[in-house]
mmCIF file of C-alpha atoms in Angstrom:
data_model
loop_
_atom_site.group_PDB
_atom_site.id
_atom_site.type_symbol
_atom_site.label_atom_id
_atom_site.label_comp_id
_atom_site.label_asym_id
_atom_site.label_seq_id
_atom_site.Cartn_x
_atom_site.Cartn_y
_atom_site.Cartn_z
ATOM 1 C CA MET G 1274 -0.005 -0.043 -0.062
ATOM 2 C CA PRO G 1275 1.570 3.365 -0.850
ATOM 3 C CA ALA G 1276 2.231 5.964 1.715
ATOM 4 C CA SER G 1277 0.104 8.473 0.005
ATOM 5 C CA LYS G 1278 -2.946 6.174 0.850
ATOM 6 C CA VAL G 1279 -2.214 5.561 4.325
ATOM 7 C CA PRO G 1280 -4.430 7.545 6.689
ATOM 8 C CA SER G 1281 -3.020 10.535 8.503
ATOM 9 C CA ARG G 1282 -4.048 9.426 11.772
ATOM 10 C CA LEU G 1283 -1.996 6.066 11.366
ATOM 11 C CA LEU G 1284 1.096 7.782 10.208
ATOM 12 C CA SER G 1285 1.079 10.259 13.117
ATOM 13 C CA LEU G 1286 0.646 7.557 15.573
ATOM 14 C CA SER G 1287 3.817 5.722 14.066
ATOM 15 C CA GLN G 1288 5.881 8.962 14.212
ATOM 16 C CA ARG G 1289 5.024 9.555 17.756
ATOM 17 C CA GLN G 1290 6.006 5.906 18.587
ATOM 18 C CA LYS G 1291 9.386 6.244 16.742
ATOM 19 C CA PHE G 1292 10.126 9.371 18.506
ATOM 20 C CA THR G 1293 9.186 7.976 22.000
ATOM 21 C CA CYS G 1294 11.685 4.924 21.176
ATOM 22 C CA LEU G 1295 14.615 7.585 20.232
ATOM 23 C CA ARG G 1296 13.876 9.723 23.794
ATOM 24 C CA CYS G 1297 14.122 6.769 25.839
ATOM 25 C CA GLN G 1298 17.189 5.447 24.213
ATOM 26 C CA TRP G 1299 18.929 8.994 24.578
ATOM 27 C CA THR G 1300 17.993 9.220 28.112
ATOM 28 C CA THR G 1301 19.003 5.738 29.126
ATOM 29 C CA ARG G 1302 22.599 6.358 27.590
ATOM 30 C CA ARG G 1303 25.172 6.791 30.210
ATOM 31 C CA ARG G 1304 28.015 9.340 28.875
ATOM 32 C CA ALA G 1305 30.060 9.159 31.977
ATOM 33 C CA SER G 1306 30.586 5.293 32.054
ATOM 34 C CA THR G 1307 31.167 5.013 28.005
ATOM 35 C CA TYR G 1308 33.613 7.778 27.825
ATOM 36 C CA LYS G 1309 36.585 6.771 25.875
ATOM 37 C CA ASP G 1310 38.240 9.756 24.332
ATOM 38 C CA GLU G 1311 38.054 13.527 24.136
ATOM 39 C CA THR G 1312 36.238 13.320 20.846
ATOM 40 C CA ASP G 1313 33.186 12.234 22.363
ATOM 41 C CA LEU G 1314 32.941 15.453 24.308
ATOM 42 C CA SER G 1315 30.770 18.324 23.097
ATOM 43 C CA GLU G 1316 32.489 20.982 20.907
ATOM 44 C CA ASP G 1317 31.718 23.619 23.565
ATOM 45 C CA VAL G 1318 33.831 21.725 26.219
ATOM 46 C CA VAL G 1319 37.349 22.743 26.432
ATOM 47 C CA PRO G 1320 39.520 19.763 26.956
ATOM 48 C CA ASP G 1321 42.635 21.479 28.266
ATOM 49 C CA SER G 1322 42.821 22.115 31.996
ATOM 50 C CA SER G 1323 44.712 24.900 33.892
ATOM 51 C CA LEU G 1324 46.240 22.221 36.003
ATOM 52 C CA LEU G 1325 48.200 20.531 33.319
ATOM 53 C CA ALA G 1326 49.840 23.790 32.141
ATOM 54 C CA PRO G 1327 53.464 23.901 32.742
ATOM 55 C CA GLN G 1328 54.781 25.429 35.716
ATOM 56 C CA PRO G 1329 56.796 29.072 35.613
ATOM 57 C CA GLY G 1330 60.310 28.837 35.518
ATOM 58 C CA GLN G 1331 62.464 29.817 38.523
ATOM 59 C CA ASP G 1332 63.652 32.886 36.905
ATOM 60 C CA ILE G 1333 60.104 34.217 36.176
ATOM 61 C CA VAL G 1334 59.358 33.524 39.931
ATOM 62 C CA THR G 1335 62.435 35.371 41.313
ATOM 63 C CA SER G 1336 61.858 38.131 38.736
ATOM 64 C CA TRP G 1337 58.332 38.894 39.686
ATOM 65 C CA ASP G 1338 57.834 42.040 41.607
ATOM 66 C CA PRO G 1339 54.263 43.303 42.161
ATOM 67 C CA VAL G 1340 55.296 46.760 43.841
ATOM 68 C CA GLN G 1341 57.125 47.638 40.781
ATOM 69 C CA ARG G 1342 54.361 46.619 38.399
ATOM 70 C CA SER G 1343 51.945 48.691 40.320
ATOM 71 C CA LYS G 1344 54.124 51.681 40.201
ATOM 72 C CA SER G 1345 54.612 51.210 36.381
ATOM 73 C CA ARG G 1346 50.893 51.657 35.588
ATOM 74 C CA ARG G 1347 50.091 54.434 33.293
ATOM 75 C CA LYS G 1348 47.029 55.361 35.558
ATOM 76 C CA GLN G 1349 47.462 54.698 38.872
ATOM 77 C CA LEU G 1350 44.591 52.997 41.194
ATOM 78 C CA PRO G 1351 42.602 55.014 43.839
ATOM 79 C CA PRO G 1352 44.614 55.194 46.901
ATOM 80 C CA SER G 1353 41.997 53.839 48.949
ATOM 81 C CA ARG G 1354 41.174 50.789 47.100
ATOM 82 C CA TYR G 1355 42.585 47.087 48.344
ATOM 83 C CA LYS G 1356 43.356 48.567 51.807
ATOM 84 C CA PHE G 1357 41.652 47.641 55.151
ATOM 85 C CA ARG G 1358 41.703 51.022 56.542
ATOM 86 C CA PRO G 1359 39.110 53.725 55.469
ATOM 87 C CA PRO G 1360 40.251 56.830 53.625
ATOM 88 C CA ARG G 1361 41.927 59.528 56.077
ATOM 89 C CA TYR G 1362 39.586 62.156 54.757
ATOM 90 C CA TYR G 1363 35.839 62.415 54.076
ATOM 91 C CA ARG G 1364 35.399 63.622 50.418
ATOM 92 C CA GLY G 1365 31.508 64.011 50.444
ATOM 93 C CA PRO G 1366 28.421 61.694 49.841
ATOM 94 C CA LEU G 1367 29.316 61.470 46.286
ATOM 95 C CA HIS G 1368 32.786 60.372 46.236
ATOM 96 C CA PRO G 1369 33.141 56.652 45.422
ATOM 97 C CA HIS G 1370 35.198 55.724 48.648
ATOM 98 C CA GLN G 1371 32.821 56.103 51.673
ATOM 99 C CA PRO G 1372 34.184 55.475 55.226
ATOM 100 C CA PRO G 1373 32.682 52.890 57.369
ATOM 101 C CA PRO G 1374 30.095 54.118 59.904
ATOM 102 C CA PRO G 1375 31.780 54.946 63.472
ATOM 103 C CA SER G 1376 30.093 51.790 64.828
ATOM 104 C CA SER G 1377 32.258 49.751 62.725
ATOM 105 C CA PRO G 1378 35.713 48.359 64.111
ATOM 106 C CA ASN G 1379 37.289 49.385 60.821
ATOM 107 C CA SER G 1380 36.259 52.933 61.134
ATOM 108 C CA ARG G 1381 38.720 55.704 62.220
ATOM 109 C CA LEU G 1382 36.122 57.060 64.556
ATOM 110 C CA PHE G 1383 35.381 53.704 66.114
ATOM 111 C CA ILE G 1384 35.543 53.829 69.924
ATOM 112 C CA PRO G 1385 35.272 50.424 71.842
ATOM 113 C CA GLY G 1386 33.054 50.098 74.456
ATOM 114 C CA PRO G 1387 31.111 50.629 76.855
ATOM 115 C CA PHE G 1388 32.206 47.497 78.573
ATOM 116 C CA SER G 1389 30.000 48.316 81.643
ATOM 117 C CA LEU G 1390 27.146 50.552 82.338
ATOM 118 C CA PRO G 1391 27.169 53.015 85.269
ATOM 119 C CA ARG G 1392 24.946 52.008 88.274
ATOM 120 C CA LEU G 1393 22.739 55.138 87.940
ATOM 121 C CA GLN G 1394 21.993 54.306 84.418
ATOM 122 C CA GLN G 1395 21.256 50.636 85.170
ATOM 123 C CA THR G 1396 18.775 51.664 87.921
ATOM 124 C CA TYR G 1397 16.954 54.020 85.531
ATOM 125 C CA THR G 1398 16.644 51.450 82.700
ATOM 126 C CA SER G 1399 15.497 48.565 85.447
ATOM 127 C CA THR G 1400 13.508 50.567 87.779
ATOM 128 C CA LEU G 1401 13.140 54.221 87.355
ATOM 129 C CA ALA G 1402 11.778 54.342 83.770
ATOM 130 C CA PRO G 1403 8.909 51.841 84.480
ATOM 131 C CA ASP G 1404 7.997 53.919 87.525
ATOM 132 C CA LEU G 1405 8.193 57.088 85.790
ATOM 133 C CA LEU G 1406 5.742 55.692 83.237
ATOM 134 C CA SER G 1407 3.329 54.713 85.896
ATOM 135 C CA LEU G 1408 3.570 58.176 87.564
ATOM 136 C CA LEU G 1409 3.285 60.101 84.552
ATOM 137 C CA TYR G 1410 1.235 57.973 82.221
ATOM 138 C CA THR G 1411 -2.236 59.646 81.060
ATOM 139 C CA HIS G 1412 -4.653 57.156 79.675
ATOM 140 C CA HIS G 1413 -7.016 57.867 77.023
ATOM 141 C CA PRO G 1414 -9.546 55.171 76.194
ATOM 142 C CA PRO G 1415 -9.517 53.758 72.529
ATOM 143 C CA GLY G 1416 -11.456 55.929 70.175
ATOM 144 C CA THR G 1417 -11.185 59.076 72.198
ATOM 145 C CA LEU G 1418 -8.800 61.933 71.560
ATOM 146 C CA PRO G 1419 -7.580 64.101 74.223
ATOM 147 C CA GLY G 1420 -9.210 67.265 75.204
ATOM 148 C CA PRO G 1421 -8.080 70.617 73.285
ATOM 149 C CA ALA G 1422 -5.322 72.477 74.291
ATOM 150 C CA GLY G 1423 -5.672 75.656 76.416
ATOM 151 C CA GLN G 1424 -4.787 79.196 75.180
ATOM 152 C CA ARG G 1425 -0.905 79.729 74.984
ATOM 153 C CA LEU G 1426 -0.977 83.251 73.945
ATOM 154 C CA ARG G 1427 -2.330 86.099 76.336
ATOM 155 C CA GLY G 1428 -5.392 88.154 75.246
ATOM 156 C CA TRP G 1429 -6.360 91.554 76.051
ATOM 157 C CA ASP G 1430 -9.067 92.514 78.789
ATOM 158 C CA ASN G 1431 -10.937 95.151 76.582
ATOM 159 C CA THR G 1432 -10.344 97.725 79.415
ATOM 160 C CA SER G 1433 -9.174 100.096 76.637
ATOM 161 C CA PRO G 1434 -10.591 100.820 73.138
ATOM 162 C CA TYR G 1435 -6.955 100.639 71.917
ATOM 163 C CA HIS G 1436 -7.122 96.767 72.846
ATOM 164 C CA LYS G 1437 -9.661 96.090 69.912
ATOM 165 C CA ASN G 1438 -8.043 94.213 66.987
ATOM 166 C CA ARG G 1439 -4.695 93.829 68.853
ATOM 167 C CA PRO G 1440 -2.926 90.377 68.394
ATOM 168 C CA LEU G 1441 -2.468 88.047 70.860
ATOM 169 C CA ARG G 1442 0.637 88.636 73.621
ATOM 170 C CA GLY G 1443 3.300 86.128 74.188
ATOM 171 C CA PRO G 1444 3.911 84.447 77.503
ATOM 172 C CA ARG G 1445 4.665 86.426 80.500
ATOM 173 C CA GLY G 1446 8.325 86.936 81.474
ATOM 174 C CA ARG G 1447 9.562 84.958 78.004
ATOM 175 C CA PRO G 1448 9.792 86.069 74.775
ATOM 176 C CA THR G 1449 9.193 82.602 73.118
ATOM 177 C CA LEU G 1450 6.485 79.809 73.629
ATOM 178 C CA PRO G 1451 7.208 76.876 75.827
ATOM 179 C CA LEU G 1452 7.261 73.748 74.607
ATOM 180 C CA MET G 1453 4.041 71.567 74.033
ATOM 181 C CA LYS G 1454 3.240 68.872 76.630
ATOM 182 C CA ARG G 1455 2.972 65.531 75.055
ATOM 183 C CA PRO G 1456 1.161 62.697 76.800
ATOM 184 C CA ILE G 1457 3.679 60.175 78.487
ATOM 185 C CA THR G 1458 3.870 56.913 76.777
ATOM 186 C CA PHE G 1459 6.768 54.252 76.816
ATOM 187 C CA ARG G 1460 8.058 55.901 73.572
ATOM 188 C CA ASN G 1461 8.904 59.175 75.311
ATOM 189 C CA ILE G 1462 9.771 58.352 78.851
ATOM 190 C CA PRO G 1463 11.758 61.606 80.421
ATOM 191 C CA ARG G 1464 15.408 60.581 80.514
ATOM 192 C CA LEU G 1465 18.777 62.689 80.856
ATOM 193 C CA GLU G 1466 19.927 64.157 77.587
ATOM 194 C CA LYS G 1467 23.157 66.017 78.771
ATOM 195 C CA ILE G 1468 24.576 68.086 81.595
ATOM 196 C CA VAL G 1469 26.551 71.113 81.048
ATOM 197 C CA VAL G 1470 28.852 72.252 84.191
ATOM 198 C CA HIS G 1471 30.572 75.725 83.653
ATOM 199 C CA HIS G 1472 32.368 78.374 85.807
ATOM 200 C CA VAL G 1473 32.047 82.167 85.218
ATOM 201 C CA ILE G 1474 35.408 83.973 85.743
ATOM 202 C CA ARG G 1475 34.812 87.052 87.890
ATOM 203 C CA SER G 1476 35.430 90.449 85.905
ATOM 204 C CA ALA G 1477 38.278 91.283 88.283
ATOM 205 C CA ASP G 1478 40.378 88.257 87.658
ATOM 206 C CA HIS G 1479 40.302 88.436 83.825
ATOM 207 C CA ARG G 1480 43.866 89.551 83.927
ATOM 208 C CA ASP G 1481 45.129 86.850 86.251
ATOM 209 C CA SER G 1482 45.104 83.560 84.033
ATOM 210 C CA SER G 1483 45.531 81.526 87.319
ATOM 211 C CA TYR G 1484 42.012 81.388 87.773
ATOM 212 C CA LEU G 1485 41.085 80.295 84.328
ATOM 213 C CA HIS G 1486 43.847 77.431 84.688
ATOM 214 C CA VAL G 1487 42.471 76.142 88.044
ATOM 215 C CA ALA G 1488 38.880 76.317 87.131
ATOM 216 C CA GLY G 1489 39.797 74.250 83.978
ATOM 217 C CA MET G 1490 41.829 71.762 85.821
ATOM 218 C CA ILE G 1491 38.880 71.022 88.336
ATOM 219 C CA LEU G 1492 36.344 70.596 85.881
ATOM 220 C CA GLN G 1493 38.370 68.133 83.832
ATOM 221 C CA ALA G 1494 39.042 66.328 87.151
ATOM 222 C CA VAL G 1495 35.443 66.350 88.400
ATOM 223 C CA THR G 1496 33.873 65.611 84.969
ATOM 224 C CA ASN G 1497 36.409 63.405 83.007
ATOM 225 C CA VAL G 1498 35.877 65.714 80.176
ATOM 226 C CA ARG G 1499 38.396 68.600 78.816
ATOM 227 C CA ALA G 1500 37.039 71.797 79.719
ATOM 228 C CA THR G 1501 36.730 74.534 76.894
ATOM 229 C CA VAL G 1502 37.087 78.212 76.923
ATOM 230 C CA CYS G 1503 34.234 80.824 76.422
ATOM 231 C CA LYS G 1504 35.425 83.852 74.794
ATOM 232 C CA ALA G 1505 33.825 87.349 75.191
ATOM 233 C CA ARG G 1506 31.186 87.884 72.443
ATOM 234 C CA HIS G 1507 31.464 91.930 72.581
ATOM 235 C CA SER G 1508 34.013 94.355 73.545
ATOM 236 C CA ILE G 1509 33.153 96.373 76.846
ATOM 237 C CA ALA G 1510 36.042 98.788 77.668
ATOM 238 C CA SER G 1511 34.558 99.508 81.307
ATOM 239 C CA PHE G 1512 34.896 95.736 82.058
ATOM 240 C CA SER G 1513 38.078 95.208 80.327
ATOM 241 C CA MET G 1514 36.739 92.867 77.819
ATOM 242 C CA THR G 1515 37.814 92.415 74.137
ATOM 243 C CA LYS G 1516 35.882 90.351 71.519
ATOM 244 C CA ASP G 1517 36.968 86.815 70.959
ATOM 245 C CA LYS G 1518 39.997 87.242 73.265
ATOM 246 C CA THR G 1519 38.941 87.858 76.878
ATOM 247 C CA ALA G 1520 38.170 84.667 78.494
ATOM 248 C CA MET G 1521 34.802 84.717 80.326
ATOM 249 C CA ALA G 1522 34.090 81.118 81.397
ATOM 250 C CA VAL G 1523 34.998 77.570 80.979
ATOM 251 C CA LYS G 1524 32.552 74.821 80.551
ATOM 252 C CA ALA G 1525 32.442 71.054 80.077
ATOM 253 C CA GLU G 1526 29.628 69.089 78.102
ATOM 254 C CA LEU G 1527 28.859 65.843 79.491
ATOM 255 C CA LYS G 1528 26.985 62.879 77.703
ATOM 256 C CA GLY G 1529 26.594 59.409 78.119
ATOM 257 C CA GLU G 1530 28.686 57.452 80.653
ATOM 258 C CA ASP G 1531 30.308 60.751 81.784
ATOM 259 C CA MET G 1532 27.044 62.396 82.508
ATOM 260 C CA TYR G 1533 25.741 59.596 84.717
ATOM 261 C CA CYS G 1534 28.869 59.181 86.752
ATOM 262 C CA PHE G 1535 28.861 62.965 87.476
ATOM 263 C CA LEU G 1536 25.434 62.969 88.600
ATOM 264 C CA SER G 1537 25.797 60.069 90.666
ATOM 265 C CA LYS G 1538 28.956 61.517 92.590
ATOM 266 C CA VAL G 1539 27.096 64.660 93.229
ATOM 267 C CA VAL G 1540 23.817 62.965 94.801
ATOM 268 C CA ASP G 1541 25.879 59.965 96.592
ATOM 269 C CA VAL G 1542 29.305 62.023 97.752
ATOM 270 C CA VAL G 1543 28.846 65.670 97.480
ATOM 271 C CA MET G 1544 25.218 66.684 98.571
ATOM 272 C CA PRO G 1545 25.188 64.663 101.765
ATOM 273 C CA ARG G 1546 28.238 66.293 103.175
ATOM 274 C CA ILE G 1547 26.923 69.764 102.893
ATOM 275 C CA LYS G 1548 25.868 71.111 106.019
ATOM 276 C CA GLU G 1549 22.119 72.383 106.406
ATOM 277 C CA TYR G 1550 21.639 71.448 102.564
ATOM 278 C CA LYS G 1551 18.157 72.059 101.640
ATOM 279 C CA GLY G 1552 18.267 70.890 98.201
ATOM 280 C CA VAL G 1553 17.623 72.360 94.735
ATOM 281 C CA SER G 1554 15.270 75.329 94.475
ATOM 282 C CA GLY G 1555 11.910 74.131 92.910
ATOM 283 C CA GLY G 1556 11.687 77.375 90.848
ATOM 284 C CA SER G 1557 15.221 76.714 88.999
ATOM 285 C CA GLY G 1558 13.636 75.325 85.860
ATOM 286 C CA ASP G 1559 13.532 77.214 82.377
ATOM 287 C CA GLY G 1560 10.034 75.811 81.488
ATOM 288 C CA SER G 1561 11.158 73.255 78.971
ATOM 289 C CA GLY G 1562 12.549 70.511 81.241
ATOM 290 C CA ASN G 1563 15.995 71.807 81.952
ATOM 291 C CA LEU G 1564 17.041 72.358 85.792
ATOM 292 C CA ALA G 1565 19.833 74.261 87.083
ATOM 293 C CA PHE G 1566 21.707 74.222 90.517
ATOM 294 C CA GLY G 1567 25.058 75.574 91.692
ATOM 295 C CA LEU G 1568 27.649 74.511 94.171
ATOM 296 C CA GLN G 1569 29.886 76.393 96.268
ATOM 297 C CA PRO G 1570 33.665 76.353 96.351
ATOM 298 C CA SER G 1571 33.351 74.455 99.802
ATOM 299 C CA ALA G 1572 31.034 71.975 98.064
ATOM 300 C CA VAL G 1573 33.481 71.421 95.038
ATOM 301 C CA GLY G 1574 36.277 70.602 97.255
ATOM 302 C CA MET G 1575 34.201 67.434 98.272
ATOM 303 C CA PHE G 1576 34.560 65.824 95.030
ATOM 304 C CA PRO G 1577 36.949 62.594 95.270
ATOM 305 C CA GLU G 1578 39.006 63.847 92.418
ATOM 306 C CA VAL G 1579 39.416 67.234 94.270
ATOM 307 C CA GLU G 1580 39.811 66.154 97.937
ATOM 308 C CA VAL G 1581 42.734 63.511 97.252
ATOM 309 C CA ASN G 1582 44.818 66.400 95.629
ATOM 310 C CA TYR G 1583 43.406 69.288 97.556
ATOM 311 C CA ASP G 1584 46.889 70.702 98.533
ATOM 312 C CA MET G 1585 47.626 70.738 94.710
ATOM 313 C CA TYR G 1586 45.400 73.519 94.026
ATOM 314 C CA PRO G 1587 46.373 77.248 95.063
ATOM 315 C CA PRO G 1588 44.331 78.373 97.986
ATOM 316 C CA LYS G 1589 41.175 80.375 97.798
ATOM 317 C CA ILE G 1590 41.154 79.681 94.029
ATOM 318 C CA ILE G 1591 38.906 76.708 93.962
ATOM 319 C CA PRO G 1592 36.066 77.998 91.727
ATOM 320 C CA SER G 1593 32.144 77.495 92.321
ATOM 321 C CA ILE G 1594 30.276 75.734 89.576
ATOM 322 C CA ASP G 1595 27.050 75.885 87.955
ATOM 323 C CA VAL G 1596 25.220 72.543 86.718
ATOM 324 C CA MET G 1597 22.659 72.759 83.850
ATOM 325 C CA VAL G 1598 20.650 69.096 83.599
ATOM 326 C CA CYS G 1599 18.958 68.900 80.414
ATOM 327 C CA THR G 1600 16.410 66.380 79.838
ATOM 328 C CA THR G 1601 13.942 65.142 77.193
ATOM 329 C CA ALA G 1602 10.918 66.277 79.219
ATOM 330 C CA THR G 1603 8.878 69.244 77.937
ATOM 331 C CA ASN G 1604 8.027 70.741 81.148
ATOM 332 C CA ASP G 1605 9.450 71.359 84.603
ATOM 333 C CA ARG G 1606 7.232 69.242 86.640
ATOM 334 C CA ASP G 1607 8.401 65.928 84.631
ATOM 335 C CA ALA G 1608 11.989 67.090 84.927
ATOM 336 C CA ARG G 1609 11.770 67.585 88.620
ATOM 337 C CA VAL G 1610 10.179 63.915 88.790
ATOM 338 C CA LEU G 1611 12.972 62.435 87.043
ATOM 339 C CA LEU G 1612 15.700 64.181 89.050
ATOM 340 C CA SER G 1613 13.753 63.464 92.558
ATOM 341 C CA SER G 1614 13.988 59.744 91.429
ATOM 342 C CA MET G 1615 17.420 59.874 91.006
ATOM 343 C CA GLY G 1616 18.226 61.410 94.450
ATOM 344 C CA ILE G 1617 18.130 65.222 94.196
ATOM 345 C CA PRO G 1618 16.166 66.924 96.843
ATOM 346 C CA PHE G 1619 14.085 70.008 95.974
ATOM 347 C CA HIS G 1620 12.865 72.644 98.413
ATOM 348 C CA GLY G 1621 10.649 75.815 98.295
ATOM 349 C CA LYS G 1622 7.727 76.349 95.729
ATOM 350 C CA HIS G 1623 7.468 74.383 92.729
ATOM 351 C CA VAL G 1624 7.070 76.413 89.831
ATOM 352 C CA ASN G 1625 5.843 74.926 86.388
#
């Protein structure tokens, strides 16, 4: 029977069976065990191996100088490439070589530690912060909003015809508005931000640099931070002050571990030894959560760092210091509650 007369259905069936047999035969073939020569490999496979290449001679090995080869480049590589240390200078955010973050051990600004937390900081984290949240927390039921805020600007009593259409006045005693009080939650519990310790040099002592040197030495010994000198901002001839030349004060700004260590020394060592010490004035705040108090020269001499070397300092030159405690609280009430929990006593009328 000629192929032209075979039905197309039977012809397609026979071709399908033939293709299936060929596919089974191709899949069952094991090339790994029947490999005889390199001619059996595909044309895309390179038969040569790098392990079979001949080794370089001894003269080539001894004459190889990578340093000389790098110096002979026409265009040198960037200096910070292929180095473990970051670049010495910061060349901006668009430069291809960026320094690592300060928290990385490879950074030039990396400072190891802290290896142990101060006791006051541990007490705040474990005990004081939950207690402050319980004392200052204001609960609002779900679905309700806090009430409207009160009027922050002062109005006019309309006792005069000139009061009509006048804008509202600012707060009494200050040129700017105080901070808005936010509801205390676990996200914004009041905490210490920084402490600034400074000493103002008397106007009669500007020409004598010994007062400035002694004040700087004592501040550095007490705070563990190098004191900086504050220069005069204006020139006043009657006070013998020259702008940017006359030293007016020395200050030290404390943060982190130094801040907690200094405050714990003041609370545990200095304040209990002051005779008839009433405490910090209740109205010493600025209305924005920052409180200040001062220590007389007799109290400064009670610091352990000063007392152990008391004879090293000239007599009657030990300075008094002013301490400004900056907190994250937005009002004086929350700041006083925070410092009271850390052991600082307050006396007198509490002004908010």
